Amino acid sequence: MAGDMKVLNALDTAKTQWYHFTAIIIAGMGFFTDAYDLFCISLVTKLLGRIYYHVDGSPKPGSLPPNVSAAVNGVAFCGTLAGQLFFGWLGDKMGRKKVYGMTLMLMCLCSVASGLSFGREPKTVLATLCFFRFWLGFGIGGDYPLSATIMSEYANKKTRGAFIAAVFAMQGFGILAGGIFAIIISAAFQASFKAPAYEVDALGSTVPQADYVWRIILMVGAVPALLTYYWRMKMPETARYTALVAKNVQQATADMEKVMHVDIATEPKEPAVTATTAVKSSNEFGLFTKQFLSRHGLHLLGTTSTWFLLDIAYYSQNLFQKDIFSAIGWIPAAKTMSAVEEVYKIARAQTLIALCSTVPGYWFTVFLIDRIGRFTIQLLGFAMMTIFMFALAIPYNHWTHPGNHIGFVVLYSLTFFFANFGPNATTFVVPAEIFPARLRSTCHGISAASGKLGAMVGAFGFLYLAQPQDKTKADAGYPAGIGVRNSLIVLGVINFLGTVLTFLVPESKGKSLEEMSRENEDSTEEGAQVENYPSNNRTVPV
């Protein structure tokens, strides 16, 4: 086992080098694409309603029926959840690198196919859109455990948190890029194809060319993924997978020597510890075993529950986004705009929120995670989100009066900021650090999938819950709910639960991956057997 420890120690103590930054860019561009693809749909759902669900003589523009809206927005989440579980498991079975290319190609193909959704009838267009968005989500889901695991296994222990958080922070740039691109496209179409407001000319407000706008926005998601495909294929398998799971120490050492441009001293020309001479420690337990439960059961409960609770709060914040934008005049009433103009105004508002709170929050985490630790950032984030949710909820009527909207927006932005400088980043980082190499990708996939389950509860459960208690005031097609104020109180309680459950998650700052997962004990404790090799009189634990 000494041979593989040398290569792993070399990785842990390596100075920050160019290969670290290329790994961040290669893994990060996947996340950039993920965020673009997942969030760009919210920019075009109102446009889809205008194009395909126009009702002659209606005082308001067409909008997607509740069930169709839920399907269009939520089907990618379903795909992501399935992809996180499947590719997380596959990443531990086949290796990180082999699976990494599959997820990227799936994302590229399905981004393009989403924009080419066939047919002229609303049902056929939206059914094919949902079909391809599901498989797009499936590819995106695979990117979560693989990117996190690859980055954690490449990084040194001193700056590992910052590197994994930097990969995740690319999500902020993806959201930003989606908004900026939608602004450019909608502005170009607005200038080229003039259209009156809906209240002036209901039919004329949606020009035929508007159908190209949403298709172009969705299809461009394939570009960043394609740009990094070649580099993903050139990355060597991570040394930790090769040494600890595939049991080929010599290959791991050779790969890392090439990448790090250093000579990692190994015993002269010893036979590689391959699958035939593998370490067969009594600690090589599987996921569904008592040993895993006693060692990592509470850790897995901590990572899954906190990610689940965070995503309920994070994704449900979009509920009152439209109310805020309308209240402060960023988005006027739909009937006062043409279809393409509405896309422009929504994209502008979302870009401003991303620029002011989402992106800075991510980078605060990157710069501070290895200084103050994962636990502190997650605890602080959940606690601040709890405070701001109650500050929005308890005096909710006060915030709805004219003149008080700026305070509401500031608190709303701070909630987003502390989600990103907080549990939104740490729930992604920690599962990539605390589990054994042979189960790391699987456990990260399970944690991420429980997060996506929370996202579905947040995005759709609260869509119904936040409807007014008076059914006559609810949105068309929706039953009465508990109202926005009560929904915010529920979200405050959810954030408080997240604060409490954070205590199940261990601190991994400054520790090696083997120290956190206790893999370095596997060959020295609990009766690892030793077998003699007469050819060179050395002993190898098996």
CSV table of N, CA and C in Angstrom, one decimal, residues 296-430:
chain,number,residue,atom,x,y,z
A,296,HIS,N,-20.3,5.7,7.9
A,296,HIS,CA,-20.7,6.9,7.1
A,296,HIS,C,-22.2,7.1,7.0
A,297,GLY,N,-23.0,6.3,7.7
A,297,GLY,CA,-24.4,6.4,7.7
A,297,GLY,C,-24.9,7.8,8.0
A,298,LEU,N,-24.4,8.3,9.2
A,298,LEU,CA,-24.8,9.7,9.6
A,298,LEU,C,-24.3,10.7,8.7
A,299,HIS,N,-23.2,10.5,8.1
A,299,HIS,CA,-22.6,11.5,7.1
A,299,HIS,C,-23.5,11.6,5.9
A,300,LEU,N,-24.0,10.4,5.4
A,300,LEU,CA,-24.8,10.4,4.2
A,300,LEU,C,-26.2,11.0,4.5
A,301,LEU,N,-26.7,10.7,5.7
A,301,LEU,CA,-27.9,11.3,6.2
A,301,LEU,C,-27.8,12.9,6.2
A,302,GLY,N,-26.6,13.3,6.7
A,302,GLY,CA,-26.4,14.8,6.8
A,302,GLY,C,-26.3,15.4,5.4
A,303,THR,N,-25.5,14.8,4.5
A,303,THR,CA,-25.4,15.4,3.1
A,303,THR,C,-26.7,15.4,2.3
A,304,THR,N,-27.5,14.2,2.5
A,304,THR,CA,-28.7,14.2,1.7
A,304,THR,C,-29.8,15.1,2.2
A,305,SER,N,-29.9,15.1,3.6
A,305,SER,CA,-31.0,15.9,4.2
A,305,SER,C,-30.8,17.4,4.0
A,306,THR,N,-29.5,17.9,4.2
A,306,THR,CA,-29.2,19.3,4.1
A,306,THR,C,-29.4,19.8,2.6
A,307,TRP,N,-29.0,18.9,1.6
A,307,TRP,CA,-29.1,19.3,0.2
A,307,TRP,C,-30.6,19.3,-0.2
A,308,PHE,N,-31.4,18.3,0.4
A,308,PHE,CA,-32.8,18.3,0.1
A,308,PHE,C,-33.5,19.6,0.6
A,309,LEU,N,-33.2,20.0,1.9
A,309,LEU,CA,-33.8,21.1,2.5
A,309,LEU,C,-33.4,22.4,1.8
A,310,LEU,N,-32.1,22.5,1.5
A,310,LEU,CA,-31.6,23.7,0.8
A,310,LEU,C,-32.3,23.9,-0.5
A,311,ASP,N,-32.5,22.8,-1.3
A,311,ASP,CA,-33.1,23.0,-2.7
A,311,ASP,C,-34.6,23.3,-2.6
A,312,ILE,N,-35.2,22.9,-1.6
A,312,ILE,CA,-36.7,23.3,-1.4
A,312,ILE,C,-36.7,24.8,-1.3
A,313,ALA,N,-35.8,25.4,-0.4
A,313,ALA,CA,-35.8,26.8,-0.2
A,313,ALA,C,-35.3,27.6,-1.4
A,314,TYR,N,-34.2,27.0,-2.0
A,314,TYR,CA,-33.6,27.7,-3.1
A,314,TYR,C,-34.4,27.8,-4.4
A,315,TYR,N,-35.1,26.7,-4.7
A,315,TYR,CA,-35.9,26.7,-6.0
A,315,TYR,C,-37.2,27.3,-5.8
A,316,SER,N,-37.7,27.4,-4.5
A,316,SER,CA,-39.0,28.0,-4.3
A,316,SER,C,-38.9,29.5,-4.3
A,317,GLN,N,-37.7,30.0,-4.2
A,317,GLN,CA,-37.5,31.5,-4.2
A,317,GLN,C,-38.0,32.1,-5.5
A,318,ASN,N,-38.0,31.3,-6.6
A,318,ASN,CA,-38.4,31.8,-7.9
A,318,ASN,C,-39.9,32.1,-7.8
A,319,LEU,N,-40.6,31.6,-6.8
A,319,LEU,CA,-42.1,31.9,-6.7
A,319,LEU,C,-42.4,33.3,-6.7
A,320,PHE,N,-41.7,34.0,-5.8
A,320,PHE,CA,-42.0,35.4,-5.6
A,320,PHE,C,-41.1,36.3,-6.4
A,321,GLN,N,-40.3,35.7,-7.3
A,321,GLN,CA,-39.5,36.6,-8.2
A,321,GLN,C,-40.3,37.4,-9.1
A,322,LYS,N,-41.4,36.8,-9.7
A,322,LYS,CA,-42.2,37.5,-10.6
A,322,LYS,C,-43.0,38.7,-9.9
A,323,ASP,N,-43.4,38.4,-8.6
A,323,ASP,CA,-44.1,39.5,-7.8
A,323,ASP,C,-43.1,40.6,-7.6
A,324,ILE,N,-41.9,40.3,-7.3
A,324,ILE,CA,-40.9,41.4,-7.0
A,324,ILE,C,-40.6,42.2,-8.2
A,325,PHE,N,-40.4,41.5,-9.3
A,325,PHE,CA,-40.1,42.2,-10.6
A,325,PHE,C,-41.2,43.1,-11.0
A,326,SER,N,-42.4,42.6,-10.9
A,326,SER,CA,-43.6,43.4,-11.2
A,326,SER,C,-43.8,44.6,-10.3
A,327,ALA,N,-43.6,44.3,-9.0
A,327,ALA,CA,-43.8,45.4,-8.0
A,327,ALA,C,-42.9,46.6,-8.1
A,328,ILE,N,-41.6,46.3,-8.5
A,328,ILE,CA,-40.6,47.4,-8.6
A,328,ILE,C,-40.5,47.9,-10.0
A,329,GLY,N,-41.4,47.4,-10.9
A,329,GLY,CA,-41.5,47.9,-12.3
A,329,GLY,C,-40.4,47.4,-13.2
A,330,TRP,N,-39.7,46.3,-12.8
A,330,TRP,CA,-38.7,45.7,-13.7
A,330,TRP,C,-39.4,45.0,-14.9
A,331,ILE,N,-40.6,44.4,-14.5
A,331,ILE,CA,-41.4,43.7,-15.6
A,331,ILE,C,-42.8,44.3,-15.5
A,332,PRO,N,-43.2,45.1,-16.5
A,332,PRO,CA,-44.6,45.6,-16.6
A,332,PRO,C,-45.6,44.5,-16.8
A,333,ALA,N,-46.9,44.9,-16.7
A,333,ALA,CA,-47.9,43.9,-17.0
A,333,ALA,C,-47.8,43.3,-18.4
A,334,ALA,N,-48.0,42.0,-18.5
A,334,ALA,CA,-47.8,41.3,-19.8
A,334,ALA,C,-48.5,41.9,-21.0
A,335,LYS,N,-49.7,42.4,-20.7
A,335,LYS,CA,-50.5,42.9,-21.9
A,335,LYS,C,-49.9,44.2,-22.5
A,336,THR,N,-49.0,44.9,-21.7
A,336,THR,CA,-48.4,46.1,-22.2
A,336,THR,C,-47.2,45.9,-23.1
A,337,MET,N,-46.8,44.6,-23.3
A,337,MET,CA,-45.6,44.3,-24.1
A,337,MET,C,-46.0,43.3,-25.2
A,338,SER,N,-45.0,43.3,-26.2
A,338,SER,CA,-45.1,42.3,-27.2
A,338,SER,C,-44.4,41.0,-26.7
A,339,ALA,N,-44.6,39.9,-27.4
A,339,ALA,CA,-44.0,38.6,-26.9
A,339,ALA,C,-42.5,38.7,-26.7
A,340,VAL,N,-41.8,39.2,-27.7
A,340,VAL,CA,-40.3,39.2,-27.7
A,340,VAL,C,-39.8,40.2,-26.6
A,341,GLU,N,-40.6,41.3,-26.5
A,341,GLU,CA,-40.2,42.4,-25.5
A,341,GLU,C,-40.3,41.8,-24.1
A,342,GLU,N,-41.3,40.9,-23.9
A,342,GLU,CA,-41.4,40.2,-22.6
A,342,GLU,C,-40.2,39.4,-22.2
A,343,VAL,N,-39.7,38.6,-23.2
A,343,VAL,CA,-38.5,37.8,-23.0
A,343,VAL,C,-37.3,38.7,-22.6
A,344,TYR,N,-37.2,39.8,-23.3
A,344,TYR,CA,-36.1,40.8,-23.0
A,344,TYR,C,-36.2,41.3,-21.6
A,345,LYS,N,-37.4,41.7,-21.1
A,345,LYS,CA,-37.6,42.2,-19.8
A,345,LYS,C,-37.3,41.2,-18.7
A,346,ILE,N,-37.8,39.9,-18.9
A,346,ILE,CA,-37.6,38.8,-18.0
A,346,ILE,C,-36.1,38.5,-17.9
A,347,ALA,N,-35.4,38.4,-19.0
A,347,ALA,CA,-34.0,38.1,-19.1
A,347,ALA,C,-33.2,39.2,-18.4
A,348,ARG,N,-33.6,40.5,-18.6
A,348,ARG,CA,-32.8,41.6,-18.0
A,348,ARG,C,-32.9,41.5,-16.4
A,349,ALA,N,-34.1,41.2,-15.9
A,349,ALA,CA,-34.4,41.1,-14.5
A,349,ALA,C,-33.6,40.0,-13.9
A,350,GLN,N,-33.6,38.8,-14.5
A,350,GLN,CA,-32.9,37.6,-14.0
A,350,GLN,C,-31.4,37.8,-14.0
A,351,THR,N,-30.9,38.5,-15.0
A,351,THR,CA,-29.5,38.8,-15.2
A,351,THR,C,-29.0,39.7,-14.0
A,352,LEU,N,-29.8,40.7,-13.7
A,352,LEU,CA,-29.5,41.6,-12.6
A,352,LEU,C,-29.4,40.9,-11.3
A,353,ILE,N,-30.4,40.0,-11.0
A,353,ILE,CA,-30.3,39.3,-9.8
A,353,ILE,C,-29.1,38.4,-9.7
A,354,ALA,N,-28.8,37.7,-10.8
A,354,ALA,CA,-27.6,36.8,-10.9
A,354,ALA,C,-26.3,37.6,-10.7
A,355,LEU,N,-26.2,38.8,-11.3
A,355,LEU,CA,-25.0,39.7,-11.2
A,355,LEU,C,-24.8,40.2,-9.8
A,356,CYS,N,-25.9,40.6,-9.1
A,356,CYS,CA,-25.8,41.3,-7.8
A,356,CYS,C,-25.7,40.3,-6.7
A,357,SER,N,-26.3,39.1,-6.8
A,357,SER,CA,-26.3,38.3,-5.6
A,357,SER,C,-25.8,36.9,-5.8
A,358,THR,N,-26.2,36.3,-6.9
A,358,THR,CA,-25.9,34.8,-7.2
A,358,THR,C,-24.4,34.7,-7.4
A,359,VAL,N,-23.8,35.4,-8.4
A,359,VAL,CA,-22.4,35.2,-8.7
A,359,VAL,C,-21.5,35.6,-7.5
A,360,PRO,N,-21.7,36.8,-6.9
A,360,PRO,CA,-20.8,37.1,-5.8
A,360,PRO,C,-20.9,36.1,-4.6
A,361,GLY,N,-22.0,35.6,-4.4
A,361,GLY,CA,-22.2,34.5,-3.3
A,361,GLY,C,-21.3,33.3,-3.6
A,362,TYR,N,-21.3,32.8,-4.8
A,362,TYR,CA,-20.5,31.7,-5.2
A,362,TYR,C,-19.0,32.0,-4.9
A,363,TRP,N,-18.5,33.2,-5.3
A,363,TRP,CA,-17.1,33.5,-5.2
A,363,TRP,C,-16.6,33.8,-3.8
A,364,PHE,N,-17.5,34.3,-3.0
A,364,PHE,CA,-17.2,34.4,-1.6
A,364,PHE,C,-16.9,33.0,-1.0
A,365,THR,N,-17.7,32.0,-1.4
A,365,THR,CA,-17.4,30.7,-0.9
A,365,THR,C,-16.0,30.2,-1.4
A,366,VAL,N,-15.7,30.4,-2.7
A,366,VAL,CA,-14.4,30.0,-3.3
A,366,VAL,C,-13.3,30.5,-2.5
A,367,PHE,N,-13.3,31.8,-2.1
A,367,PHE,CA,-12.2,32.5,-1.5
A,367,PHE,C,-12.1,32.1,0.0
A,368,LEU,N,-13.2,31.8,0.7
A,368,LEU,CA,-13.2,31.6,2.1
A,368,LEU,C,-13.3,30.2,2.6
A,369,ILE,N,-13.7,29.2,1.7
A,369,ILE,CA,-14.0,27.9,2.2
A,369,ILE,C,-12.8,27.1,2.8
A,370,ASP,N,-11.6,27.4,2.3
A,370,ASP,CA,-10.5,26.7,2.9
A,370,ASP,C,-9.9,27.5,4.1
A,371,ARG,N,-10.5,28.7,4.3
A,371,ARG,CA,-10.0,29.5,5.5
A,371,ARG,C,-10.9,29.2,6.7
A,372,ILE,N,-12.2,29.4,6.5
A,372,ILE,CA,-13.1,29.2,7.6
A,372,ILE,C,-13.9,27.9,7.7
A,373,GLY,N,-13.7,27.1,6.6
A,373,GLY,CA,-14.2,25.7,6.6
A,373,GLY,C,-15.6,25.6,6.1
A,374,ARG,N,-16.0,24.3,5.7
A,374,ARG,CA,-17.3,24.0,5.1
A,374,ARG,C,-18.4,24.2,6.1
A,375,PHE,N,-18.1,23.6,7.3
A,375,PHE,CA,-19.2,23.6,8.3
A,375,PHE,C,-19.6,25.0,8.7
A,376,THR,N,-18.7,25.9,8.9
A,376,THR,CA,-19.0,27.3,9.3
A,376,THR,C,-19.8,28.0,8.2
A,377,ILE,N,-19.4,27.8,7.0
A,377,ILE,CA,-20.1,28.5,5.8
A,377,ILE,C,-21.5,27.9,5.7
A,378,GLN,N,-21.7,26.6,5.8
A,378,GLN,CA,-23.0,26.0,5.7
A,378,GLN,C,-23.9,26.5,6.8
A,379,LEU,N,-23.4,26.5,8.1
A,379,LEU,CA,-24.2,26.9,9.2
A,379,LEU,C,-24.6,28.3,9.1
A,380,LEU,N,-23.6,29.2,8.7
A,380,LEU,CA,-23.9,30.6,8.6
A,380,LEU,C,-25.0,30.9,7.5
A,381,GLY,N,-24.8,30.2,6.4
A,381,GLY,CA,-25.7,30.3,5.2
A,381,GLY,C,-27.1,30.0,5.6
A,382,PHE,N,-27.3,28.8,6.2
A,382,PHE,CA,-28.7,28.3,6.6
A,382,PHE,C,-29.3,29.3,7.6
A,383,ALA,N,-28.4,29.7,8.6
A,383,ALA,CA,-28.9,30.6,9.7
A,383,ALA,C,-29.4,31.9,9.1
A,384,MET,N,-28.6,32.5,8.2
A,384,MET,CA,-28.9,33.8,7.6
A,384,MET,C,-30.2,33.7,6.7
A,385,MET,N,-30.3,32.6,6.0
A,385,MET,CA,-31.5,32.4,5.1
A,385,MET,C,-32.7,32.3,6.0
A,386,THR,N,-32.6,31.6,7.2
A,386,THR,CA,-33.7,31.5,8.1
A,386,THR,C,-34.2,32.9,8.6
A,387,ILE,N,-33.2,33.7,9.0
A,387,ILE,CA,-33.5,35.1,9.5
A,387,ILE,C,-34.2,35.9,8.4
A,388,PHE,N,-33.6,35.8,7.1
A,388,PHE,CA,-34.2,36.7,6.1
A,388,PHE,C,-35.5,36.2,5.6
A,389,MET,N,-35.8,34.9,5.7
A,389,MET,CA,-37.1,34.4,5.3
A,389,MET,C,-38.2,34.9,6.3
A,390,PHE,N,-37.8,34.8,7.6
A,390,PHE,CA,-38.8,35.3,8.6
A,390,PHE,C,-38.9,36.9,8.5
A,391,ALA,N,-37.8,37.5,8.1
A,391,ALA,CA,-37.9,39.0,7.9
A,391,ALA,C,-38.8,39.4,6.8
A,392,LEU,N,-38.8,38.5,5.7
A,392,LEU,CA,-39.7,38.8,4.6
A,392,LEU,C,-41.2,38.4,5.0
A,393,ALA,N,-41.3,37.3,5.7
A,393,ALA,CA,-42.6,36.7,6.0
A,393,ALA,C,-43.4,37.4,7.0
A,394,ILE,N,-42.8,37.7,8.2
A,394,ILE,CA,-43.6,38.2,9.3
A,394,ILE,C,-44.3,39.6,9.0
A,395,PRO,N,-43.5,40.5,8.5
A,395,PRO,CA,-44.1,41.8,8.1
A,395,PRO,C,-44.5,41.8,6.6
A,396,TYR,N,-44.9,40.7,6.0
A,396,TYR,CA,-45.1,40.6,4.6
A,396,TYR,C,-46.0,41.7,4.0
A,397,ASN,N,-47.1,42.1,4.7
A,397,ASN,CA,-48.0,43.1,4.3
A,397,ASN,C,-47.3,44.5,4.1
A,398,HIS,N,-46.4,44.7,5.1
A,398,HIS,CA,-45.6,46.0,5.0
A,398,HIS,C,-44.8,46.0,3.7
A,399,TRP,N,-44.2,44.9,3.3
A,399,TRP,CA,-43.4,44.9,2.0
A,399,TRP,C,-44.2,45.1,0.8
A,400,THR,N,-45.5,44.8,0.8
A,400,THR,CA,-46.4,44.9,-0.4
A,400,THR,C,-46.8,46.4,-0.7
A,401,HIS,N,-46.7,47.3,0.3
A,401,HIS,CA,-47.1,48.7,0.1
A,401,HIS,C,-46.1,49.4,-0.8
A,402,PRO,N,-46.5,50.3,-1.6
A,402,PRO,CA,-45.6,51.1,-2.4
A,402,PRO,C,-44.6,51.8,-1.6
A,403,GLY,N,-43.4,51.9,-2.0
A,403,GLY,CA,-42.3,52.6,-1.3
A,403,GLY,C,-41.5,51.6,-0.4
A,404,ASN,N,-42.0,50.4,-0.2
A,404,ASN,CA,-41.3,49.5,0.7
A,404,ASN,C,-40.6,48.4,-0.2
A,405,HIS,N,-40.8,48.5,-1.5
A,405,HIS,CA,-40.3,47.4,-2.4
A,405,HIS,C,-38.8,47.2,-2.3
A,406,ILE,N,-38.1,48.4,-2.2
A,406,ILE,CA,-36.6,48.3,-2.2
A,406,ILE,C,-36.1,47.4,-1.1
A,407,GLY,N,-36.7,47.6,0.1
A,407,GLY,CA,-36.3,46.8,1.2
A,407,GLY,C,-36.5,45.3,1.0
A,408,PHE,N,-37.7,45.0,0.4
A,408,PHE,CA,-38.0,43.6,0.0
A,408,PHE,C,-37.0,43.0,-0.9
A,409,VAL,N,-36.6,43.8,-1.9
A,409,VAL,CA,-35.6,43.3,-2.9
A,409,VAL,C,-34.3,43.1,-2.3
A,410,VAL,N,-33.9,44.0,-1.4
A,410,VAL,CA,-32.6,43.8,-0.7
A,410,VAL,C,-32.6,42.5,0.2
A,411,LEU,N,-33.6,42.3,0.9
A,411,LEU,CA,-33.7,41.1,1.7
A,411,LEU,C,-33.7,39.8,0.8
A,412,TYR,N,-34.5,39.9,-0.3
A,412,TYR,CA,-34.6,38.8,-1.2
A,412,TYR,C,-33.2,38.5,-1.8
A,413,SER,N,-32.5,39.6,-2.2
A,413,SER,CA,-31.1,39.4,-2.8
A,413,SER,C,-30.2,38.8,-1.7
A,414,LEU,N,-30.3,39.2,-0.5
A,414,LEU,CA,-29.4,38.7,0.6
A,414,LEU,C,-29.7,37.2,0.8
A,415,THR,N,-31.0,36.8,0.7
A,415,THR,CA,-31.3,35.4,0.9
A,415,THR,C,-30.6,34.6,-0.2
A,416,PHE,N,-30.6,35.1,-1.4
A,416,PHE,CA,-29.9,34.4,-2.5
A,416,PHE,C,-28.4,34.4,-2.3
A,417,PHE,N,-27.9,35.5,-1.8
A,417,PHE,CA,-26.4,35.6,-1.6
A,417,PHE,C,-26.0,34.6,-0.5
A,418,PHE,N,-26.7,34.5,0.6
A,418,PHE,CA,-26.3,33.5,1.6
A,418,PHE,C,-26.7,32.1,1.3
A,419,ALA,N,-27.5,31.9,0.3
A,419,ALA,CA,-27.7,30.5,-0.2
A,419,ALA,C,-26.4,30.1,-0.9
A,420,ASN,N,-25.9,31.0,-1.7
A,420,ASN,CA,-24.7,30.7,-2.5
A,420,ASN,C,-23.4,30.8,-1.7
A,421,PHE,N,-23.3,31.8,-0.8
A,421,PHE,CA,-22.2,31.8,0.1
A,421,PHE,C,-22.7,31.0,1.3
A,422,GLY,N,-22.9,29.8,1.1
A,422,GLY,CA,-23.5,28.9,2.2
A,422,GLY,C,-23.8,27.6,1.6
A,423,PRO,N,-25.0,27.0,2.0
A,423,PRO,CA,-25.2,25.6,1.7
A,423,PRO,C,-25.3,25.2,0.2
A,424,ASN,N,-25.7,26.2,-0.7
A,424,ASN,CA,-25.7,25.8,-2.1
A,424,ASN,C,-24.4,25.3,-2.6
A,425,ALA,N,-23.3,25.9,-2.1
A,425,ALA,CA,-22.0,25.5,-2.5
A,425,ALA,C,-21.4,24.3,-1.7
A,426,THR,N,-21.6,24.4,-0.3
A,426,THR,CA,-21.0,23.4,0.5
A,426,THR,C,-21.7,22.0,0.4
A,427,THR,N,-23.0,22.0,0.1
A,427,THR,CA,-23.7,20.7,-0.1
A,427,THR,C,-23.1,20.0,-1.3
A,428,PHE,N,-22.5,20.7,-2.3
A,428,PHE,CA,-21.9,20.2,-3.4
A,428,PHE,C,-20.5,19.7,-3.1
A,429,VAL,N,-19.8,20.5,-2.3
A,429,VAL,CA,-18.4,20.2,-2.0
A,429,VAL,C,-18.2,19.0,-1.1
A,430,VAL,N,-18.9,19.0,0.0
A,430,VAL,CA,-18.6,18.0,1.1
A,430,VAL,C,-18.8,16.5,0.7
